[in-house]
């Protein structure tokens, strides 16, 4: 078939797989309930896309989001980290450790490019586009535009943190954004956090696919 007439996998769309990493799966350091259930769904979704990007949470051991790096603080407490509100987490996705690896069974051979985030110990980075202070870009937006991408489908972990902030930044970057809920799960620190995150994404213009 002439590629210009093939509308099955149009080139102006990309799939963004958010943080499908061992530490966010059941048994991992920052486990998301049912996190493993999104892997087969994400694998199937990949068949519909030509351009597939994965984000990877990639922290140095001294990262400021780890409760262990703040004497006397416990995971899930909230602090001020260099002027920004920060939830403290268990030590997770440390660079080069198995917990930071992509989930077993994920079709990594189909991933076009990986964008790593959370590498600066002074600031966290939930979004795949920018750190939480919008100070530095990961290059994701620029790269997508270079590919001619205009529409994004997002899925992954966690719906109420990294997926949400990636989706909201994607809108500001001018992309049409769809969230694929069957391939997403949330941390849900407080009951209702996922529903609230989905409502916030929807009210900002994200298309919710369930
Ligand atoms: C995430 C908390 C800390 C996520 C990453 O991927 O949603 N959440 N780091
Ligand atoms: Zn993290």
PDB file of C-alpha atoms and ligand atoms in Angstrom:
ATOM      1  CA  UNK A   1       0.000   0.000   0.000  1.00  0.00           C
ATOM      2  CA  UNK A   2       1.151   3.541  -0.736  1.00  0.00           C
ATOM      3  CA  UNK A   3       2.197   4.828   2.708  1.00  0.00           C
ATOM      4  CA  UNK A   4       0.406   8.134   2.096  1.00  0.00           C
ATOM      5  CA  UNK A   5      -2.916   6.284   1.872  1.00  0.00           C
ATOM      6  CA  UNK A   6      -2.332   4.167   4.980  1.00  0.00           C
ATOM      7  CA  UNK A   7      -4.531   5.696   7.666  1.00  0.00           C
ATOM      8  CA  UNK A   8      -4.142   2.809  10.147  1.00  0.00           C
ATOM      9  CA  UNK A   9      -1.128   4.390  11.841  1.00  0.00           C
ATOM     10  CA  UNK A  10      -1.183   8.070  10.884  1.00  0.00           C
ATOM     11  CA  UNK A  11       2.166   9.799  11.385  1.00  0.00           C
ATOM     12  CA  UNK A  12       0.821  12.835  13.193  1.00  0.00           C
ATOM     13  CA  UNK A  13      -0.060  10.720  16.247  1.00  0.00           C
ATOM     14  CA  UNK A  14       2.224   9.381  18.956  1.00  0.00           C
ATOM     15  CA  UNK A  15       1.752   7.124  21.962  1.00  0.00           C
ATOM     16  CA  UNK A  16       3.372   8.161  25.231  1.00  0.00           C
ATOM     17  CA  UNK A  17       3.974   5.372  27.741  1.00  0.00           C
ATOM     18  CA  UNK A  18       4.446   6.969  31.143  1.00  0.00           C
ATOM     19  CA  UNK A  19       6.795   5.318  33.658  1.00  0.00           C
ATOM     20  CA  UNK A  20       6.026   1.630  32.984  1.00  0.00           C
ATOM     21  CA  UNK A  21       8.803   0.633  35.391  1.00  0.00           C
ATOM     22  CA  UNK A  22       9.310  -2.185  37.893  1.00  0.00           C
ATOM     23  CA  UNK A  23       9.195   0.018  40.999  1.00  0.00           C
ATOM     24  CA  UNK A  24       5.620   1.075  40.124  1.00  0.00           C
ATOM     25  CA  UNK A  25       4.389  -2.527  39.753  1.00  0.00           C
ATOM     26  CA  UNK A  26       3.064  -4.689  42.625  1.00  0.00           C
ATOM     27  CA  UNK A  27       6.101  -5.734  44.707  1.00  0.00           C
ATOM     28  CA  UNK A  28       8.034  -2.627  43.643  1.00  0.00           C
ATOM     29  CA  UNK A  29       9.351   0.163  45.859  1.00  0.00           C
ATOM     30  CA  UNK A  30       6.463   2.523  45.026  1.00  0.00           C
ATOM     31  CA  UNK A  31       3.842   0.017  43.965  1.00  0.00           C
ATOM     32  CA  UNK A  32       0.718   1.141  42.146  1.00  0.00           C
ATOM     33  CA  UNK A  33      -2.258  -1.168  42.707  1.00  0.00           C
ATOM     34  CA  UNK A  34      -2.881  -3.243  39.552  1.00  0.00           C
ATOM     35  CA  UNK A  35       0.054  -1.499  37.886  1.00  0.00           C
ATOM     36  CA  UNK A  36       1.030  -4.778  36.193  1.00  0.00           C
ATOM     37  CA  UNK A  37      -2.403  -5.004  34.535  1.00  0.00           C
ATOM     38  CA  UNK A  38      -1.642  -2.099  32.208  1.00  0.00           C
ATOM     39  CA  UNK A  39       1.274  -3.864  30.479  1.00  0.00           C
ATOM     40  CA  UNK A  40      -0.714  -6.188  28.153  1.00  0.00           C
ATOM     41  CA  UNK A  41      -3.117  -3.329  27.388  1.00  0.00           C
ATOM     42  CA  UNK A  42      -0.217  -0.992  26.530  1.00  0.00           C
ATOM     43  CA  UNK A  43       1.330  -3.722  24.365  1.00  0.00           C
ATOM     44  CA  UNK A  44      -1.881  -4.002  22.315  1.00  0.00           C
ATOM     45  CA  UNK A  45      -2.229  -0.215  22.053  1.00  0.00           C
ATOM     46  CA  UNK A  46       1.260  -0.031  20.500  1.00  0.00           C
ATOM     47  CA  UNK A  47      -0.066  -1.749  17.361  1.00  0.00           C
ATOM     48  CA  UNK A  48      -2.013   1.443  16.544  1.00  0.00           C
ATOM     49  CA  UNK A  49       1.047   3.723  16.606  1.00  0.00           C
ATOM     50  CA  UNK A  50       4.159   4.304  14.559  1.00  0.00           C
ATOM     51  CA  UNK A  51       5.797   6.772  16.960  1.00  0.00           C
ATOM     52  CA  UNK A  52       6.004   5.475  20.522  1.00  0.00           C
ATOM     53  CA  UNK A  53       7.726   7.369  23.307  1.00  0.00           C
ATOM     54  CA  UNK A  54       8.395   6.104  26.826  1.00  0.00           C
ATOM     55  CA  UNK A  55       9.163   8.273  29.818  1.00  0.00           C
ATOM     56  CA  UNK A  56      11.400   6.825  32.514  1.00  0.00           C
ATOM     57  CA  UNK A  57      11.600   8.088  36.095  1.00  0.00           C
ATOM     58  CA  UNK A  58      15.389   8.152  36.606  1.00  0.00           C
ATOM     59  CA  UNK A  59      16.515   9.442  40.000  1.00  0.00           C
ATOM     60  CA  UNK A  60      20.010   9.731  41.481  1.00  0.00           C
ATOM     61  CA  UNK A  61      20.298   8.088  44.960  1.00  0.00           C
ATOM     62  CA  UNK A  62      20.430  11.530  46.628  1.00  0.00           C
ATOM     63  CA  UNK A  63      17.165  12.709  45.059  1.00  0.00           C
ATOM     64  CA  UNK A  64      15.210  15.265  47.100  1.00  0.00           C
ATOM     65  CA  UNK A  65      11.879  13.447  46.606  1.00  0.00           C
ATOM     66  CA  UNK A  66      13.032  10.509  48.734  1.00  0.00           C
ATOM     67  CA  UNK A  67      11.901  10.625  52.378  1.00  0.00           C
ATOM     68  CA  UNK A  68      15.104   8.735  53.259  1.00  0.00           C
ATOM     69  CA  UNK A  69      17.107  11.829  52.255  1.00  0.00           C
ATOM     70  CA  UNK A  70      15.273  14.000  54.819  1.00  0.00           C
ATOM     71  CA  UNK A  71      16.149  12.909  58.372  1.00  0.00           C
ATOM     72  CA  UNK A  72      13.032  12.474  60.516  1.00  0.00           C
ATOM     73  CA  UNK A  73      10.638  12.514  57.542  1.00  0.00           C
ATOM     74  CA  UNK A  74       8.404   9.634  56.488  1.00  0.00           C
ATOM     75  CA  UNK A  75       7.161   8.648  53.032  1.00  0.00           C
ATOM     76  CA  UNK A  76       4.003  10.508  51.919  1.00  0.00           C
ATOM     77  CA  UNK A  77       4.703  13.502  54.184  1.00  0.00           C
ATOM     78  CA  UNK A  78       4.654  16.830  52.386  1.00  0.00           C
ATOM     79  CA  UNK A  79       7.558  19.261  52.500  1.00  0.00           C
ATOM     80  CA  UNK A  80       8.841  22.347  50.722  1.00  0.00           C
ATOM     81  CA  UNK A  81      11.675  21.310  48.376  1.00  0.00           C
ATOM     82  CA  UNK A  82      13.625  24.330  47.171  1.00  0.00           C
ATOM     83  CA  UNK A  83      10.464  26.430  47.082  1.00  0.00           C
ATOM     84  CA  UNK A  84       8.099  23.842  45.600  1.00  0.00           C
ATOM     85  CA  UNK A  85       5.564  21.634  47.413  1.00  0.00           C
ATOM     86  CA  UNK A  86       6.839  18.055  47.390  1.00  0.00           C
ATOM     87  CA  UNK A  87       5.317  14.740  48.432  1.00  0.00           C
ATOM     88  CA  UNK A  88       8.041  12.547  49.891  1.00  0.00           C
ATOM     89  CA  UNK A  89       8.271   9.069  48.389  1.00  0.00           C
ATOM     90  CA  UNK A  90       9.981   5.810  49.171  1.00  0.00           C
ATOM     91  CA  UNK A  91      13.297   5.379  47.352  1.00  0.00           C
ATOM     92  CA  UNK A  92      12.299   4.433  43.786  1.00  0.00           C
ATOM     93  CA  UNK A  93      13.551   4.301  40.203  1.00  0.00           C
ATOM     94  CA  UNK A  94      17.178   4.851  41.129  1.00  0.00           C
ATOM     95  CA  UNK A  95      19.300   5.168  37.983  1.00  0.00           C
ATOM     96  CA  UNK A  96      20.697   1.830  36.817  1.00  0.00           C
ATOM     97  CA  UNK A  97      18.806  -0.322  39.340  1.00  0.00           C
ATOM     98  CA  UNK A  98      16.318  -3.094  38.391  1.00  0.00           C
ATOM     99  CA  UNK A  99      13.494  -1.009  39.878  1.00  0.00           C
ATOM    100  CA  UNK A 100      14.084   1.632  37.211  1.00  0.00           C
ATOM    101  CA  UNK A 101      13.939  -0.897  34.357  1.00  0.00           C
ATOM    102  CA  UNK A 102      10.887  -1.127  32.130  1.00  0.00           C
ATOM    103  CA  UNK A 103       8.304  -3.710  33.151  1.00  0.00           C
ATOM    104  CA  UNK A 104       8.946  -7.292  32.098  1.00  0.00           C
ATOM    105  CA  UNK A 105       6.855  -8.173  29.060  1.00  0.00           C
ATOM    106  CA  UNK A 106       6.624  -4.599  27.815  1.00  0.00           C
ATOM    107  CA  UNK A 107       7.403  -4.560  24.075  1.00  0.00           C
ATOM    108  CA  UNK A 108      10.403  -2.249  24.450  1.00  0.00           C
ATOM    109  CA  UNK A 109      11.475  -3.076  20.868  1.00  0.00           C
ATOM    110  CA  UNK A 110       8.502  -0.971  19.715  1.00  0.00           C
ATOM    111  CA  UNK A 111       9.629   2.139  21.647  1.00  0.00           C
ATOM    112  CA  UNK A 112      11.005   4.805  19.311  1.00  0.00           C
ATOM    113  CA  UNK A 113      12.641   6.968  21.974  1.00  0.00           C
ATOM    114  CA  UNK A 114      12.972   7.163  25.769  1.00  0.00           C
ATOM    115  CA  UNK A 115      12.887  10.433  27.732  1.00  0.00           C
ATOM    116  CA  UNK A 116      14.329  10.277  31.231  1.00  0.00           C
ATOM    117  CA  UNK A 117      13.236  12.657  33.997  1.00  0.00           C
ATOM    118  CA  UNK A 118      13.844  13.360  37.678  1.00  0.00           C
ATOM    119  CA  UNK A 119      17.615  13.328  37.248  1.00  0.00           C
ATOM    120  CA  UNK A 120      18.242  16.612  39.119  1.00  0.00           C
ATOM    121  CA  UNK A 121      18.441  15.894  42.889  1.00  0.00           C
ATOM    122  CA  UNK A 122      17.110  19.394  43.679  1.00  0.00           C
ATOM    123  CA  UNK A 123      13.756  19.124  41.895  1.00  0.00           C
ATOM    124  CA  UNK A 124      11.193  16.440  41.065  1.00  0.00           C
ATOM    125  CA  UNK A 125       9.763  15.875  37.614  1.00  0.00           C
ATOM    126  CA  UNK A 126       6.318  14.313  37.274  1.00  0.00           C
ATOM    127  CA  UNK A 127       5.756  15.497  33.709  1.00  0.00           C
ATOM    128  CA  UNK A 128       7.644  13.977  30.813  1.00  0.00           C
ATOM    129  CA  UNK A 129       8.031  17.477  29.348  1.00  0.00           C
ATOM    130  CA  UNK A 130       9.341  19.649  32.210  1.00  0.00           C
ATOM    131  CA  UNK A 131      10.466  19.469  35.830  1.00  0.00           C
ATOM    132  CA  UNK A 132       7.898  20.481  38.469  1.00  0.00           C
ATOM    133  CA  UNK A 133       9.177  24.086  38.418  1.00  0.00           C
ATOM    134  CA  UNK A 134       8.966  24.282  34.599  1.00  0.00           C
ATOM    135  CA  UNK A 135      12.644  25.265  34.608  1.00  0.00           C
ATOM    136  CA  UNK A 136      14.131  22.682  32.252  1.00  0.00           C
ATOM    137  CA  UNK A 137      12.661  20.849  29.286  1.00  0.00           C
ATOM    138  CA  UNK A 138      13.412  17.172  28.721  1.00  0.00           C
ATOM    139  CA  UNK A 139      13.311  17.810  24.975  1.00  0.00           C
ATOM    140  CA  UNK A 140      10.138  15.737  24.528  1.00  0.00           C
ATOM    141  CA  UNK A 141       7.981  18.552  23.096  1.00  0.00           C
ATOM    142  CA  UNK A 142      10.663  19.678  20.655  1.00  0.00           C
ATOM    143  CA  UNK A 143      11.311  16.102  19.536  1.00  0.00           C
ATOM    144  CA  UNK A 144       7.597  15.381  18.944  1.00  0.00           C
ATOM    145  CA  UNK A 145       7.229  18.543  16.863  1.00  0.00           C
ATOM    146  CA  UNK A 146      10.285  17.564  14.797  1.00  0.00           C
ATOM    147  CA  UNK A 147       8.514  14.276  14.005  1.00  0.00           C
ATOM    148  CA  UNK A 148       5.407  16.178  12.875  1.00  0.00           C
ATOM    149  CA  UNK A 149       3.356  14.826  15.777  1.00  0.00           C
ATOM    150  CA  UNK A 150       0.206  16.796  16.619  1.00  0.00           C
ATOM    151  CA  UNK A 151      -1.934  14.324  18.577  1.00  0.00           C
ATOM    152  CA  UNK A 152      -0.893  12.300  21.609  1.00  0.00           C
ATOM    153  CA  UNK A 153      -2.368   9.296  23.347  1.00  0.00           C
ATOM    154  CA  UNK A 154      -1.088   8.854  26.893  1.00  0.00           C
ATOM    155  CA  UNK A 155      -1.251   5.953  29.299  1.00  0.00           C
ATOM    156  CA  UNK A 156       0.765   4.523  32.166  1.00  0.00           C
ATOM    157  CA  UNK A 157       1.624   5.064  35.818  1.00  0.00           C
ATOM    158  CA  UNK A 158       0.589   6.866  37.819  1.00  0.00           C
ATOM    159  CA  UNK A 159      -2.673   8.474  36.648  1.00  0.00           C
ATOM    160  CA  UNK A 160      -2.745  10.973  39.539  1.00  0.00           C
ATOM    161  CA  UNK A 161       0.924  12.025  39.255  1.00  0.00           C
ATOM    162  CA  UNK A 162       3.141  11.522  36.226  1.00  0.00           C
ATOM    163  CA  UNK A 163       0.354  10.771  33.729  1.00  0.00           C
ATOM    164  CA  UNK A 164      -1.653  13.808  34.854  1.00  0.00           C
ATOM    165  CA  UNK A 165       1.241  16.268  34.752  1.00  0.00           C
ATOM    166  CA  UNK A 166       2.439  14.929  31.394  1.00  0.00           C
ATOM    167  CA  UNK A 167      -1.076  15.318  29.954  1.00  0.00           C
ATOM    168  CA  UNK A 168      -1.512  18.883  31.265  1.00  0.00           C
ATOM    169  CA  UNK A 169       1.903  19.957  29.928  1.00  0.00           C
ATOM    170  CA  UNK A 170       1.101  18.326  26.573  1.00  0.00           C
ATOM    171  CA  UNK A 171      -2.009  20.521  26.266  1.00  0.00           C
ATOM    172  CA  UNK A 172       0.003  23.665  27.036  1.00  0.00           C
ATOM    173  CA  UNK A 173       2.535  22.529  24.406  1.00  0.00           C
ATOM    174  CA  UNK A 174      -0.324  22.601  21.896  1.00  0.00           C
ATOM    175  CA  UNK A 175      -0.946  18.884  21.345  1.00  0.00           C
ATOM    176  CA  UNK A 176      -4.352  17.253  21.142  1.00  0.00           C
ATOM    177  CA  UNK A 177      -4.280  14.854  24.086  1.00  0.00           C
ATOM    178  CA  UNK A 178      -6.149  11.605  24.718  1.00  0.00           C
ATOM    179  CA  UNK A 179      -5.805   9.619  27.952  1.00  0.00           C
ATOM    180  CA  UNK A 180      -6.258   5.862  27.519  1.00  0.00           C
ATOM    181  CA  UNK A 181      -7.636   4.870  30.941  1.00  0.00           C
ATOM    182  CA  UNK A 182      -7.560   1.042  30.543  1.00  0.00           C
ATOM    183  CA  UNK A 183      -3.755   1.244  30.345  1.00  0.00           C
ATOM    184  CA  UNK A 184      -3.407   3.617  33.327  1.00  0.00           C
ATOM    185  CA  UNK A 185      -3.543   3.206  37.108  1.00  0.00           C
ATOM    186  CA  UNK A 186      -3.045   5.661  39.976  1.00  0.00           C
ATOM    187  CA  UNK A 187      -1.252   5.838  43.350  1.00  0.00           C
ATOM    188  CA  UNK A 188      -4.451   7.061  45.067  1.00  0.00           C
ATOM    189  CA  UNK A 189      -2.716   8.312  48.244  1.00  0.00           C
ATOM    190  CA  UNK A 190      -6.160   9.594  49.247  1.00  0.00           C
ATOM    191  CA  UNK A 191      -9.364   7.912  48.051  1.00  0.00           C
ATOM    192  CA  UNK A 192     -10.720   9.769  45.025  1.00  0.00           C
ATOM    193  CA  UNK A 193      -7.341  11.087  43.825  1.00  0.00           C
ATOM    194  CA  UNK A 194      -7.593   9.247  40.500  1.00  0.00           C
ATOM    195  CA  UNK A 195     -11.164  10.432  39.788  1.00  0.00           C
ATOM    196  CA  UNK A 196     -10.099  13.968  40.666  1.00  0.00           C
ATOM    197  CA  UNK A 197      -7.065  13.771  38.377  1.00  0.00           C
ATOM    198  CA  UNK A 198      -9.203  12.467  35.499  1.00  0.00           C
ATOM    199  CA  UNK A 199     -11.753  15.259  36.072  1.00  0.00           C
ATOM    200  CA  UNK A 200      -8.974  17.865  36.071  1.00  0.00           C
ATOM    201  CA  UNK A 201      -7.507  16.495  32.845  1.00  0.00           C
ATOM    202  CA  UNK A 202     -10.956  16.402  31.201  1.00  0.00           C
ATOM    203  CA  UNK A 203     -11.829  19.962  32.247  1.00  0.00           C
ATOM    204  CA  UNK A 204      -8.554  21.186  30.781  1.00  0.00           C
ATOM    205  CA  UNK A 205      -9.318  19.537  27.436  1.00  0.00           C
ATOM    206  CA  UNK A 206      -7.921  15.999  27.605  1.00  0.00           C
ATOM    207  CA  UNK A 207     -10.083  13.451  25.743  1.00  0.00           C
ATOM    208  CA  UNK A 208     -10.758  10.544  28.088  1.00  0.00           C
ATOM    209  CA  UNK A 209     -10.909   7.112  26.470  1.00  0.00           C
ATOM    210  CA  UNK A 210     -12.286   4.260  28.553  1.00  0.00           C
TER     211      UNK A 210
HETATM  212  C1  LIG B   1       5.683   9.002  40.020  1.00  0.00           C
HETATM  213  C2  LIG B   1       5.718   9.567  42.239  1.00  0.00           C
HETATM  214  C3  LIG B   1       7.088   9.734  42.188  1.00  0.00           C
HETATM  215  C4  LIG B   1       4.869   8.586  38.821  1.00  0.00           C
HETATM  216  C5  LIG B   1       7.046   9.172  39.951  1.00  0.00           C
HETATM  217  O1  LIG B   1       5.429   7.970  37.896  1.00  0.00           O
HETATM  218  O2  LIG B   1       3.644   8.884  38.810  1.00  0.00           O
HETATM  219  N1  LIG B   1       5.024   9.210  41.155  1.00  0.00           N
HETATM  220  N2  LIG B   1       7.731   9.534  41.038  1.00  0.00           N
HETATM  221 ZN1  LIG B   2       9.862   9.605  41.003  1.00  0.00          ZN
END
